JSON list of C-alpha atoms in Angstrom, two decimals:
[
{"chain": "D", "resi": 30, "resn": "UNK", "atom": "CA", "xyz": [0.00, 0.00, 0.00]},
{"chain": "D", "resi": 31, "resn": "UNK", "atom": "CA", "xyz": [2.90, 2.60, 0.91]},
{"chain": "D", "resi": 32, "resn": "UNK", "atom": "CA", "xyz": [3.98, 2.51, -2.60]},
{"chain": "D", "resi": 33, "resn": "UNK", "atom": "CA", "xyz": [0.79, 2.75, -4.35]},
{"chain": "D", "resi": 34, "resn": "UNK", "atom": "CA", "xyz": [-0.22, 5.92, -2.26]},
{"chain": "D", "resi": 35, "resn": "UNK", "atom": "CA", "xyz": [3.27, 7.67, -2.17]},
{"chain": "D", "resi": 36, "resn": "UNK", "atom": "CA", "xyz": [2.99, 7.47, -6.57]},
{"chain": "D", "resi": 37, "resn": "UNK", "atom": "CA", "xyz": [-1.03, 8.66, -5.53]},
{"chain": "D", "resi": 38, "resn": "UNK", "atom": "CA", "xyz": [0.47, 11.44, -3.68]},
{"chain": "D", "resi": 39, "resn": "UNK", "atom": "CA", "xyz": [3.29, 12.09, -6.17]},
{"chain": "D", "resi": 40, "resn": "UNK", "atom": "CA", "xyz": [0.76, 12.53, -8.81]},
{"chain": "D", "resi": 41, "resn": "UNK", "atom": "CA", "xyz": [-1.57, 14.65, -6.50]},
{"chain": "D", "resi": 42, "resn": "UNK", "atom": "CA", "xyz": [1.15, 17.35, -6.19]},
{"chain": "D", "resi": 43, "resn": "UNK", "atom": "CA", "xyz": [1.52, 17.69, -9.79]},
{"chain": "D", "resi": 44, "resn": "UNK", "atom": "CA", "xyz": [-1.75, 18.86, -10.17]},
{"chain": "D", "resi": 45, "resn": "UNK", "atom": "CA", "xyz": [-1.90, 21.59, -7.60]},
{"chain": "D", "resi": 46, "resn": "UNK", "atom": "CA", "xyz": [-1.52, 24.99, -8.71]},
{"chain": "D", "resi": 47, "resn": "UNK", "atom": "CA", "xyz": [-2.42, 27.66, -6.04]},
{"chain": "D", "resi": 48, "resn": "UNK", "atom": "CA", "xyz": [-1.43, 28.37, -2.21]},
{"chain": "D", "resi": 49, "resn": "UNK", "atom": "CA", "xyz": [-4.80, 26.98, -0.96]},
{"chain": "D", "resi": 50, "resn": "UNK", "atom": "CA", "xyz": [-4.65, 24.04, -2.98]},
{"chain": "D", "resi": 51, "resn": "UNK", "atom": "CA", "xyz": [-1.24, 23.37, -1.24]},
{"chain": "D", "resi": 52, "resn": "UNK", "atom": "CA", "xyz": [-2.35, 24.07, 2.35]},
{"chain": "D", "resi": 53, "resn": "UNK", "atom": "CA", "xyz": [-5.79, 21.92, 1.56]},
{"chain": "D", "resi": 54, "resn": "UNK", "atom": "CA", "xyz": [-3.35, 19.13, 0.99]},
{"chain": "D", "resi": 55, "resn": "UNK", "atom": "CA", "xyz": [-1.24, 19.21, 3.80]},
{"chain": "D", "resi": 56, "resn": "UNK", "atom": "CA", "xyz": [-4.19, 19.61, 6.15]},
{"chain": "D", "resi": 57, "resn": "UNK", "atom": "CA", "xyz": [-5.08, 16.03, 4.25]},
{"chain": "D", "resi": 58, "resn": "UNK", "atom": "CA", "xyz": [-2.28, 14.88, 5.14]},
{"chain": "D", "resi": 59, "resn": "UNK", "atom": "CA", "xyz": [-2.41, 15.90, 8.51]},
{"chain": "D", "resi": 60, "resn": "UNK", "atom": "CA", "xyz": [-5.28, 13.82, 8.89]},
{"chain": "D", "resi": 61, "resn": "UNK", "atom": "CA", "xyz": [-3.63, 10.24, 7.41]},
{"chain": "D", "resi": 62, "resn": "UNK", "atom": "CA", "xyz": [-0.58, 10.67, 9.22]},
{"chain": "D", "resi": 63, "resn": "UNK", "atom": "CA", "xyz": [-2.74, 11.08, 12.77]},
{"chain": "D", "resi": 64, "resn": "UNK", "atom": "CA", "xyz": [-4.78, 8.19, 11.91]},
{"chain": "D", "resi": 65, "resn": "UNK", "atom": "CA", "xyz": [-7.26, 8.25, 14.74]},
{"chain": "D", "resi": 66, "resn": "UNK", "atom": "CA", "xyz": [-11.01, 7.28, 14.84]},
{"chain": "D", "resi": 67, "resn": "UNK", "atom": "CA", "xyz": [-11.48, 11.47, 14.68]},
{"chain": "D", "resi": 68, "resn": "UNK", "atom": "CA", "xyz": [-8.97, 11.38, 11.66]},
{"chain": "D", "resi": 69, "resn": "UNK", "atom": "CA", "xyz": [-10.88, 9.08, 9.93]},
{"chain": "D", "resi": 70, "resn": "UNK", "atom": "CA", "xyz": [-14.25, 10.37, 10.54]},
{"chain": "D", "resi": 71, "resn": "UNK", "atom": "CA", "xyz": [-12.94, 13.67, 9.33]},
{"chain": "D", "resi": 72, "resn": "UNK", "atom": "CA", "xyz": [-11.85, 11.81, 6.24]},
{"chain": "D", "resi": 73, "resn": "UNK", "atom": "CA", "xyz": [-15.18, 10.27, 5.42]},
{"chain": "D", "resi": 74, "resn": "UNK", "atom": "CA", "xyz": [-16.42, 13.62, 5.77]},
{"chain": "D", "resi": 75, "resn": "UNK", "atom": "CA", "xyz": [-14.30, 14.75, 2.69]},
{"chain": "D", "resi": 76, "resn": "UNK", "atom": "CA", "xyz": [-15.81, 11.70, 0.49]},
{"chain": "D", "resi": 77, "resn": "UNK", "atom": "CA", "xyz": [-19.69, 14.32, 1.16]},
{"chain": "D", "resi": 78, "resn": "UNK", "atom": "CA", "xyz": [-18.53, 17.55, 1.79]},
{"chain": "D", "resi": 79, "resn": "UNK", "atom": "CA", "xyz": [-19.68, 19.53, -1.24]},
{"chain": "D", "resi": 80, "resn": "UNK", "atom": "CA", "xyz": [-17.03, 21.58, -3.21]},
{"chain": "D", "resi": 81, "resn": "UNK", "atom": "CA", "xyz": [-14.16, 18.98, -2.30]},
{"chain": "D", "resi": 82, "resn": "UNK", "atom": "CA", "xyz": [-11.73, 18.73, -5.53]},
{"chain": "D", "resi": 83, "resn": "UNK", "atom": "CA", "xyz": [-11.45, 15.45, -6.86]},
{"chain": "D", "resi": 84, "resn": "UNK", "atom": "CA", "xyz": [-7.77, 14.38, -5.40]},
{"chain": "D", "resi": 85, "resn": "UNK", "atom": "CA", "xyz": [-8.73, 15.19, -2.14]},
{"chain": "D", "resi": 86, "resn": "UNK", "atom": "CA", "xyz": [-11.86, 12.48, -2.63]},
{"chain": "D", "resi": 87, "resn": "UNK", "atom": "CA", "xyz": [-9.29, 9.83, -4.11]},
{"chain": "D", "resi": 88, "resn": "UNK", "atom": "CA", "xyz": [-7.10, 10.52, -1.08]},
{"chain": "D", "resi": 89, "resn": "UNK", "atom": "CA", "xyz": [-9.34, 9.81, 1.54]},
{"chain": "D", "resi": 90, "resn": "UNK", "atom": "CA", "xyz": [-11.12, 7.27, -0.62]},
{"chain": "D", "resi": 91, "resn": "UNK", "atom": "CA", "xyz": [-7.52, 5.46, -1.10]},
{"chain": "D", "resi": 92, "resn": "UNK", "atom": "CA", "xyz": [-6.87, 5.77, 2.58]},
{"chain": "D", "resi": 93, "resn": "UNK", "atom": "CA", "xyz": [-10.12, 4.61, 3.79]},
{"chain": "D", "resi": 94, "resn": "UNK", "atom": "CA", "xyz": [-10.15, 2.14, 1.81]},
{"chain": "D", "resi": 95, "resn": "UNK", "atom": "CA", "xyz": [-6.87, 0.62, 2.47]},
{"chain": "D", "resi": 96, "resn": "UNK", "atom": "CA", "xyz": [-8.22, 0.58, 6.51]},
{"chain": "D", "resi": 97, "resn": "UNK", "atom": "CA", "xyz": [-11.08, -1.47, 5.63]},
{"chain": "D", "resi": 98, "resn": "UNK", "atom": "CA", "xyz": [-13.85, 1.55, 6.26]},
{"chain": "D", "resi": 99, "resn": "UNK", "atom": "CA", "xyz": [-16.72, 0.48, 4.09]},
{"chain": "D", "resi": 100, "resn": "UNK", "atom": "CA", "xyz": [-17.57, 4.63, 3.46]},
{"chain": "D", "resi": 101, "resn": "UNK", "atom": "CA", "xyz": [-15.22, 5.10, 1.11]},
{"chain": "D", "resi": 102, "resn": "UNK", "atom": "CA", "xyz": [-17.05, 2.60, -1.38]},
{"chain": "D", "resi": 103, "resn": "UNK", "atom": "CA", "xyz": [-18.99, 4.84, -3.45]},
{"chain": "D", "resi": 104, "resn": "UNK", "atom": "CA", "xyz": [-16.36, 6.86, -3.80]},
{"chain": "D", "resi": 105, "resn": "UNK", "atom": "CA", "xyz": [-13.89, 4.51, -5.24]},
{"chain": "D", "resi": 106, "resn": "UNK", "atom": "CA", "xyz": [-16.77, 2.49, -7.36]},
{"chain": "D", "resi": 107, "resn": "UNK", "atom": "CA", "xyz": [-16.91, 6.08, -8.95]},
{"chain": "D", "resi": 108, "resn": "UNK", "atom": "CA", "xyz": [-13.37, 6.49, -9.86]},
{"chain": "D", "resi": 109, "resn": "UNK", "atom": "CA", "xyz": [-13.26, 2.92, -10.80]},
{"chain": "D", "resi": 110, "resn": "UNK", "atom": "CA", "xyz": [-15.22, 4.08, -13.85]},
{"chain": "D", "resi": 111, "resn": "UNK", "atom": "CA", "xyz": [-13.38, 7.32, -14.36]},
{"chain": "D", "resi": 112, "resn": "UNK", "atom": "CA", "xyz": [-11.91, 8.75, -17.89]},
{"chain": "D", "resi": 113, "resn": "UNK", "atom": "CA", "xyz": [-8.50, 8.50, -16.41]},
{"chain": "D", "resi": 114, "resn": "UNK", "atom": "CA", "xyz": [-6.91, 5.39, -16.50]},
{"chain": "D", "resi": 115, "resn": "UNK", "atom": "CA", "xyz": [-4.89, 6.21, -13.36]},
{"chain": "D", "resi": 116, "resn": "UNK", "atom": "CA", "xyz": [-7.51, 6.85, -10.98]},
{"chain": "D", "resi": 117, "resn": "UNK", "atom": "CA", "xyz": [-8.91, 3.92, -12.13]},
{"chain": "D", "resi": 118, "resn": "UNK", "atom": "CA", "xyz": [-5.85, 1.61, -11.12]},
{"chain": "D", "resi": 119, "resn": "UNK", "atom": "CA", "xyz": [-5.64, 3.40, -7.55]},
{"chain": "D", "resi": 120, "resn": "UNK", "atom": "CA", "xyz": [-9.44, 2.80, -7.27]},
{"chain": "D", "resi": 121, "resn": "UNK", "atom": "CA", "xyz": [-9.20, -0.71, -7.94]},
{"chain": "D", "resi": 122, "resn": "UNK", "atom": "CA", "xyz": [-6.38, -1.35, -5.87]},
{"chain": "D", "resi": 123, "resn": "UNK", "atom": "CA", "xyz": [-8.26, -0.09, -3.10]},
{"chain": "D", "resi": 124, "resn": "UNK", "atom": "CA", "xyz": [-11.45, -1.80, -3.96]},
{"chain": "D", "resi": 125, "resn": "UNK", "atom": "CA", "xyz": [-9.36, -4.88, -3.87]},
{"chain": "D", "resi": 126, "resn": "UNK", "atom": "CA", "xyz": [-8.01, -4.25, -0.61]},
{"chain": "D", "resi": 127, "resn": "UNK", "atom": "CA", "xyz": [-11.78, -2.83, 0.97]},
{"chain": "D", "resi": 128, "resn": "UNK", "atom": "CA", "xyz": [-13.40, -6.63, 0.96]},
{"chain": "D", "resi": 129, "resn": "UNK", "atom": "CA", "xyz": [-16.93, -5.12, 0.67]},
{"chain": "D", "resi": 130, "resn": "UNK", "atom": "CA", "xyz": [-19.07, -7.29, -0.43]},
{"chain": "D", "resi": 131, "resn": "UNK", "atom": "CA", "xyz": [-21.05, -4.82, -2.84]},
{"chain": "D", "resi": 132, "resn": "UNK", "atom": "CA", "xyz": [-17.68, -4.47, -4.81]},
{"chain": "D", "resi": 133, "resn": "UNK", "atom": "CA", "xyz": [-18.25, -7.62, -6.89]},
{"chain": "D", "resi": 134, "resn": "UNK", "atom": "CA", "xyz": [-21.46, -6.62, -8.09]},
{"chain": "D", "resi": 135, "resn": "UNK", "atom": "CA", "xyz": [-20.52, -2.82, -8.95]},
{"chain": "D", "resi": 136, "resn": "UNK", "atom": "CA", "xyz": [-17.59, -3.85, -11.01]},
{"chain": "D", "resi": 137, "resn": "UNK", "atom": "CA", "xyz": [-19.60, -6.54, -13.11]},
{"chain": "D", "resi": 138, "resn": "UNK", "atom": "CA", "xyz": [-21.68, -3.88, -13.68]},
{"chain": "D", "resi": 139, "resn": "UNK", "atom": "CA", "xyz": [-19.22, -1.55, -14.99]},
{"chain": "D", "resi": 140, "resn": "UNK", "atom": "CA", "xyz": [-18.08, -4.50, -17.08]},
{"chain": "D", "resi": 141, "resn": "UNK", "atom": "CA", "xyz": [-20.61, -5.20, -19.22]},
{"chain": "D", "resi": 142, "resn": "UNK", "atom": "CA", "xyz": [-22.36, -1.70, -19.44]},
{"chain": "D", "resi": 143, "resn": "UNK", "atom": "CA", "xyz": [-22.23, -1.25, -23.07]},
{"chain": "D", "resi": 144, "resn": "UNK", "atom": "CA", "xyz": [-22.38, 2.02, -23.10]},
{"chain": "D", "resi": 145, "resn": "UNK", "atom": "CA", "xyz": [-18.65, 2.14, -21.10]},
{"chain": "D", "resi": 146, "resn": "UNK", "atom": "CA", "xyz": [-16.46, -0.18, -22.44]},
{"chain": "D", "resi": 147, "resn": "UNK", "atom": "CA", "xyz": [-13.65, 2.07, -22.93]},
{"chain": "D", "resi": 148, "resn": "UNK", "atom": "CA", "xyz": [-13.59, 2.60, -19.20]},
{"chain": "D", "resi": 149, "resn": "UNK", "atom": "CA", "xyz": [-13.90, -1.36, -18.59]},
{"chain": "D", "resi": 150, "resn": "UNK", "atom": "CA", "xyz": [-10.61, -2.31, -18.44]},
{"chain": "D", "resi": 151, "resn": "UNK", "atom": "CA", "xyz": [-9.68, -1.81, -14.60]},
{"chain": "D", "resi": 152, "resn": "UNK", "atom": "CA", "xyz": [-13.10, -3.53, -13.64]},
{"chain": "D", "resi": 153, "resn": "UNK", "atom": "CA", "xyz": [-12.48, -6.06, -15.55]},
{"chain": "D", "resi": 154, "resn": "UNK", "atom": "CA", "xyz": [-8.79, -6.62, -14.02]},
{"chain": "D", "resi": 155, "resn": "UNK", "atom": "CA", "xyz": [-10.64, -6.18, -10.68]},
{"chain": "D", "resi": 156, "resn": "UNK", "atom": "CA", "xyz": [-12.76, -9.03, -11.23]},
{"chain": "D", "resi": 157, "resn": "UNK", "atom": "CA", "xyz": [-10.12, -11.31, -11.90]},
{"chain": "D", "resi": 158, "resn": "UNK", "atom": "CA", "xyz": [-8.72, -10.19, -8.65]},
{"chain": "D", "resi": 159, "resn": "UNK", "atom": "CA", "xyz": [-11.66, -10.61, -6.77]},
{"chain": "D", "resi": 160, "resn": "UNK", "atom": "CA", "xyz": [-12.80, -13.79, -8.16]},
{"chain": "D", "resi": 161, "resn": "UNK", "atom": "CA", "xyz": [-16.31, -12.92, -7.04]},
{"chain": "D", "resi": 162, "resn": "UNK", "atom": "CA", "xyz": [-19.18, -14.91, -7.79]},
{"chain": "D", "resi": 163, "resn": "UNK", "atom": "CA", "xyz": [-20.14, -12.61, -10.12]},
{"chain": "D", "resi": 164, "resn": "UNK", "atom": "CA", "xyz": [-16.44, -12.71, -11.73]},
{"chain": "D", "resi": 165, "resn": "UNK", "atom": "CA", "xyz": [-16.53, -15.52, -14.33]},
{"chain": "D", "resi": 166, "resn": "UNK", "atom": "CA", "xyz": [-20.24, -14.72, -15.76]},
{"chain": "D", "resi": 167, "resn": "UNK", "atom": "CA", "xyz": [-19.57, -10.91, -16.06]},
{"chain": "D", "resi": 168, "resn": "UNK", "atom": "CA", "xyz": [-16.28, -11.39, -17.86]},
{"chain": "D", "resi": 169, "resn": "UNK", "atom": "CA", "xyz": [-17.51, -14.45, -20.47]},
{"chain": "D", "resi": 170, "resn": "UNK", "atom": "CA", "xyz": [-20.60, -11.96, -21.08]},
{"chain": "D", "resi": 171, "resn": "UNK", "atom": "CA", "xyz": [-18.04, -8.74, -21.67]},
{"chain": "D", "resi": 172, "resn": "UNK", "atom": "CA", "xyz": [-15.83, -10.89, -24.15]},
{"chain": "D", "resi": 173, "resn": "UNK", "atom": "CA", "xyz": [-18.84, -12.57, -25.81]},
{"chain": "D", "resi": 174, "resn": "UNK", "atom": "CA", "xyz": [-20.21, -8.99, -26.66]},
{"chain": "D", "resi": 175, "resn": "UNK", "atom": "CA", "xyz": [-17.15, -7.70, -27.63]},
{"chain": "D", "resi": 176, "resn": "UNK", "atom": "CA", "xyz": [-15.81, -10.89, -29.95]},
{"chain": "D", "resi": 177, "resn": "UNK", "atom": "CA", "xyz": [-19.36, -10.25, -31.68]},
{"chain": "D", "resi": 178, "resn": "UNK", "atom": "CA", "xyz": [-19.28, -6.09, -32.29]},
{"chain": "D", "resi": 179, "resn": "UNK", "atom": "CA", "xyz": [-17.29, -4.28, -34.59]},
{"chain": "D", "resi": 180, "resn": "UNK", "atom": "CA", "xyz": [-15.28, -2.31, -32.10]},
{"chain": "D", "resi": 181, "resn": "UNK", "atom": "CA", "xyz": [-13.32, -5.52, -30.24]},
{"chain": "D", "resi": 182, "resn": "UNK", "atom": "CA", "xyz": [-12.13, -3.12, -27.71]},
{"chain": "D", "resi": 183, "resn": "UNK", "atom": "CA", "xyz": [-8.83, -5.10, -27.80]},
{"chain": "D", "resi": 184, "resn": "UNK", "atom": "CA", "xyz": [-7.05, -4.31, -24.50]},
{"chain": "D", "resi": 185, "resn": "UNK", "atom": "CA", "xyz": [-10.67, -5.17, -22.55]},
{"chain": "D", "resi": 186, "resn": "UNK", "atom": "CA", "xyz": [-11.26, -8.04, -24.54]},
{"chain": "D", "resi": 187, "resn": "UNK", "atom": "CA", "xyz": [-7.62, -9.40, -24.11]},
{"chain": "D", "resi": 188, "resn": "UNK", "atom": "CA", "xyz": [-8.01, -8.35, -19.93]},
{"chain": "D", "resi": 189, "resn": "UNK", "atom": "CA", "xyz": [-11.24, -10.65, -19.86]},
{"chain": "D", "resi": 190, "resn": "UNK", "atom": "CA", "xyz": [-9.26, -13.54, -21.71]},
{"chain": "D", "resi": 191, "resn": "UNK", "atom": "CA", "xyz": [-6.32, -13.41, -19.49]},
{"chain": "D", "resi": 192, "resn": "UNK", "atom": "CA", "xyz": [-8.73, -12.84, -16.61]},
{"chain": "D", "resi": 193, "resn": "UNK", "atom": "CA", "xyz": [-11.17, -16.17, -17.43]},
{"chain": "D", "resi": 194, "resn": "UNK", "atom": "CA", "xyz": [-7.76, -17.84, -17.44]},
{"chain": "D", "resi": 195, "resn": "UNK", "atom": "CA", "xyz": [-6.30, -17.37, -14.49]},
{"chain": "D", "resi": 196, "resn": "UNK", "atom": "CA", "xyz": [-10.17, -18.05, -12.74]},
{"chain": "D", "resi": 197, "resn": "UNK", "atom": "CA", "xyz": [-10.14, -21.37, -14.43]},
{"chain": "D", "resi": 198, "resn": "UNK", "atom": "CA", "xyz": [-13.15, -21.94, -14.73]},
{"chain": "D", "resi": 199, "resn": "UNK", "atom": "CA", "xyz": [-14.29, -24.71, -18.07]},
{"chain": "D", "resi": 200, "resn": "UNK", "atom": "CA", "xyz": [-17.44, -22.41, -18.71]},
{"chain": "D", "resi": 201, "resn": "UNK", "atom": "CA", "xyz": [-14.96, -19.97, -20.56]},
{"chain": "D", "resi": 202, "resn": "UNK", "atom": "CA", "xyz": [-14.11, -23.24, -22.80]},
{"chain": "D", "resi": 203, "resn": "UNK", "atom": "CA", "xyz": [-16.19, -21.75, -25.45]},
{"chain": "D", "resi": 204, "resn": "UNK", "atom": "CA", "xyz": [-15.36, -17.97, -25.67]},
{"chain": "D", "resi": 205, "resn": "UNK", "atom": "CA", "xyz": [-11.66, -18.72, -25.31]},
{"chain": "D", "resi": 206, "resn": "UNK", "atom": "CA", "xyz": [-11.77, -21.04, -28.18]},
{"chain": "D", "resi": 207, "resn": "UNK", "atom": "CA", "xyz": [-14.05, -18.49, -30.35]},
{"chain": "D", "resi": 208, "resn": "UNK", "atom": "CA", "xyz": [-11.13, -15.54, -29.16]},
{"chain": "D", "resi": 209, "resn": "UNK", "atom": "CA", "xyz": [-8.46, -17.52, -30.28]},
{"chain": "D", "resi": 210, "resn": "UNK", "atom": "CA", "xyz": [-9.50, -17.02, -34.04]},
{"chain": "D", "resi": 211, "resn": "UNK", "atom": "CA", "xyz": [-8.60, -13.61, -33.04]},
{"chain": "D", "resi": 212, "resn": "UNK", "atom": "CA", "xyz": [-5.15, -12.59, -33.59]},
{"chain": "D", "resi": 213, "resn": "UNK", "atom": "CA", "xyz": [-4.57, -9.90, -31.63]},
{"chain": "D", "resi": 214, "resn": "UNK", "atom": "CA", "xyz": [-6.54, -12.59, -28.64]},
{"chain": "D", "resi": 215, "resn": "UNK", "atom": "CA", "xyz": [-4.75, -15.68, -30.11]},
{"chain": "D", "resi": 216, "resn": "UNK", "atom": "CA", "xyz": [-1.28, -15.48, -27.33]},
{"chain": "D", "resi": 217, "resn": "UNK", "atom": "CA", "xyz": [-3.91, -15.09, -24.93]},
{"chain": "D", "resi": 218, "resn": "UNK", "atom": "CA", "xyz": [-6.55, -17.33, -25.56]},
{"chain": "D", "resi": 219, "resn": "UNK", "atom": "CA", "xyz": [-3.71, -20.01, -26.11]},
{"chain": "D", "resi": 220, "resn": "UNK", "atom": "CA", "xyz": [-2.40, -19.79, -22.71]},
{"chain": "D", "resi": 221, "resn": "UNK", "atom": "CA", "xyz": [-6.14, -19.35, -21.10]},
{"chain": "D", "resi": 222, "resn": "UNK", "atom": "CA", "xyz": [-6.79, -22.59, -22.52]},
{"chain": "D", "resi": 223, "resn": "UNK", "atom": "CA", "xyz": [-3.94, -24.27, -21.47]},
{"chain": "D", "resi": 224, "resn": "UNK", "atom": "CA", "xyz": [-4.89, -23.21, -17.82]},
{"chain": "D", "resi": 225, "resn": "UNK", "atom": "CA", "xyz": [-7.86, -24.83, -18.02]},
{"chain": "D", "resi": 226, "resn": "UNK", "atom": "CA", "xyz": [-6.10, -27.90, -18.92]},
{"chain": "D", "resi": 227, "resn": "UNK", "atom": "CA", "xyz": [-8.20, -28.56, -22.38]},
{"chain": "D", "resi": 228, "resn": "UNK", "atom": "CA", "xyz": [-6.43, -30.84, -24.58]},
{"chain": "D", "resi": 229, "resn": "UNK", "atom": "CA", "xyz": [-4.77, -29.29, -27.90]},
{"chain": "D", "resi": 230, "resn": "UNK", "atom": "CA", "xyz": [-5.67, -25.97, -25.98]},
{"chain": "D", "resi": 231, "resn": "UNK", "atom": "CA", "xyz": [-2.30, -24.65, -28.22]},
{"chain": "D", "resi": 232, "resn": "UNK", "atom": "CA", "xyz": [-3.81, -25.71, -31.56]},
{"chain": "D", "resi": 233, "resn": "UNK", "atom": "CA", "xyz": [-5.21, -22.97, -33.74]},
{"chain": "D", "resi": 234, "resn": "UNK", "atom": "CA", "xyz": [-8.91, -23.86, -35.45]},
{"chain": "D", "resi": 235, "resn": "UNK", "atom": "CA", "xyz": [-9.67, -23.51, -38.64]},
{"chain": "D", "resi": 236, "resn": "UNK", "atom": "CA", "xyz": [-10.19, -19.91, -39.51]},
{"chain": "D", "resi": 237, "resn": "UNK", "atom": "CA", "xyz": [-7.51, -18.74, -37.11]},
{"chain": "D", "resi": 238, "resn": "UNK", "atom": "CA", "xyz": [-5.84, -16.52, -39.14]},
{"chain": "D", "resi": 239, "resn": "UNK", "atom": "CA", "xyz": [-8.89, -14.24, -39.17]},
{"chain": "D", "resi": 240, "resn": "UNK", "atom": "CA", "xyz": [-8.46, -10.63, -37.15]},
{"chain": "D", "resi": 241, "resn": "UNK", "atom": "CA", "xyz": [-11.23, -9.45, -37.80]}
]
């Protein structure tokens, strides 16, 4: 955790630009380093206070969640879904690390919402980490919709192939074998299948030079 939130800090910094925004963060800081019941409550309170800027929210939603405290949830479910990739990462890493139950079902969601799949990726990875109940059915689902649509989404698709691989699980048999004829998915698929143990998982089907 140390590392992840001294490059979270290290990137916070960067983006400050005025004399308040550098005493709001040390008063943040203030509150981590004391890391008392009243420091905590305090940082909740940042996660609902209106006007808040957005790195003070991932702070205390990185922190809390790292401590277990369930109110920093919403809050990092949000920034899963974010447009930047890096608040993403730090959100899932402290989803990961939060064990609330609800965070299963929120990143499935994300998953397979259509309407986000560029955001998808760190979900997706999340769900692999997770191995929820709801991890194997919301990644097959993701990477059946996206071997079918024009737009393959490649690094999301290739996330839920490495991701149905390492859960193991011999529902995937099908998908893995249909993203194998893919070959920017073929590496992938290959090695999925192999983890599942099915025989001549390393063979390529007919067809299997297609990338579409």
């Amino acid at each position: 955790m140390e590392e992840e939130f001294r490059a979270l800090l290290k990137r916070v910094r960067a983006e400050l630009v005025s004399p308040a925004e550098f005493s709001a963060y040390e008063r943040l800081l203030a509150l981590v380093r004391t890391d008392t019941r009243a420091a905590r409550d305090a940082l909740a309170g940042v996660l609902t206070a209106p006007e808040q800027p957005l790195w003070a929210r991932e702070i205390a939603a990185f922190v809390l969640g790292g401590k277990g405290d369930r109110r920093a949830f919403e809050t990092l479910v949000l920034l899963l879904n974010y447009r930047e990739p890096v608040r993403c990462a730090t959100a899932a890493h402290a989803l990961a690390r939060l064990r609330d139950p609800r965070t299963g079902r929120a990143a499935a969601a994300l998953a397979t919402n259509p309407l986000r799949t560029a955001y998808a990726l760190y979900p997706v990875r999340l769900l692999t980490e997770l191995r929820a109940p709801e991890s194997v059915p919301a990644l097959l689902s993701t990477l059946e919709r996206l071997l079918a649509a024009r737009d393959h989404c490649w690094p999301v698709a290739r996330a839920c192939v490495e991701g149905l691989g390492v859960l193991g699980d011999r529902r995937a048999e099908a998908a893995l074998v249909a993203a194998r004829e893919h070959e920017r998915l073929r590496p992938a698929a290959v090695a999925a299948l192999a983890r599942l143990g099915r025989p001549g998982g390393g063979r390529q089907g007919a067809g299997s030079g297609s990338s579409t």
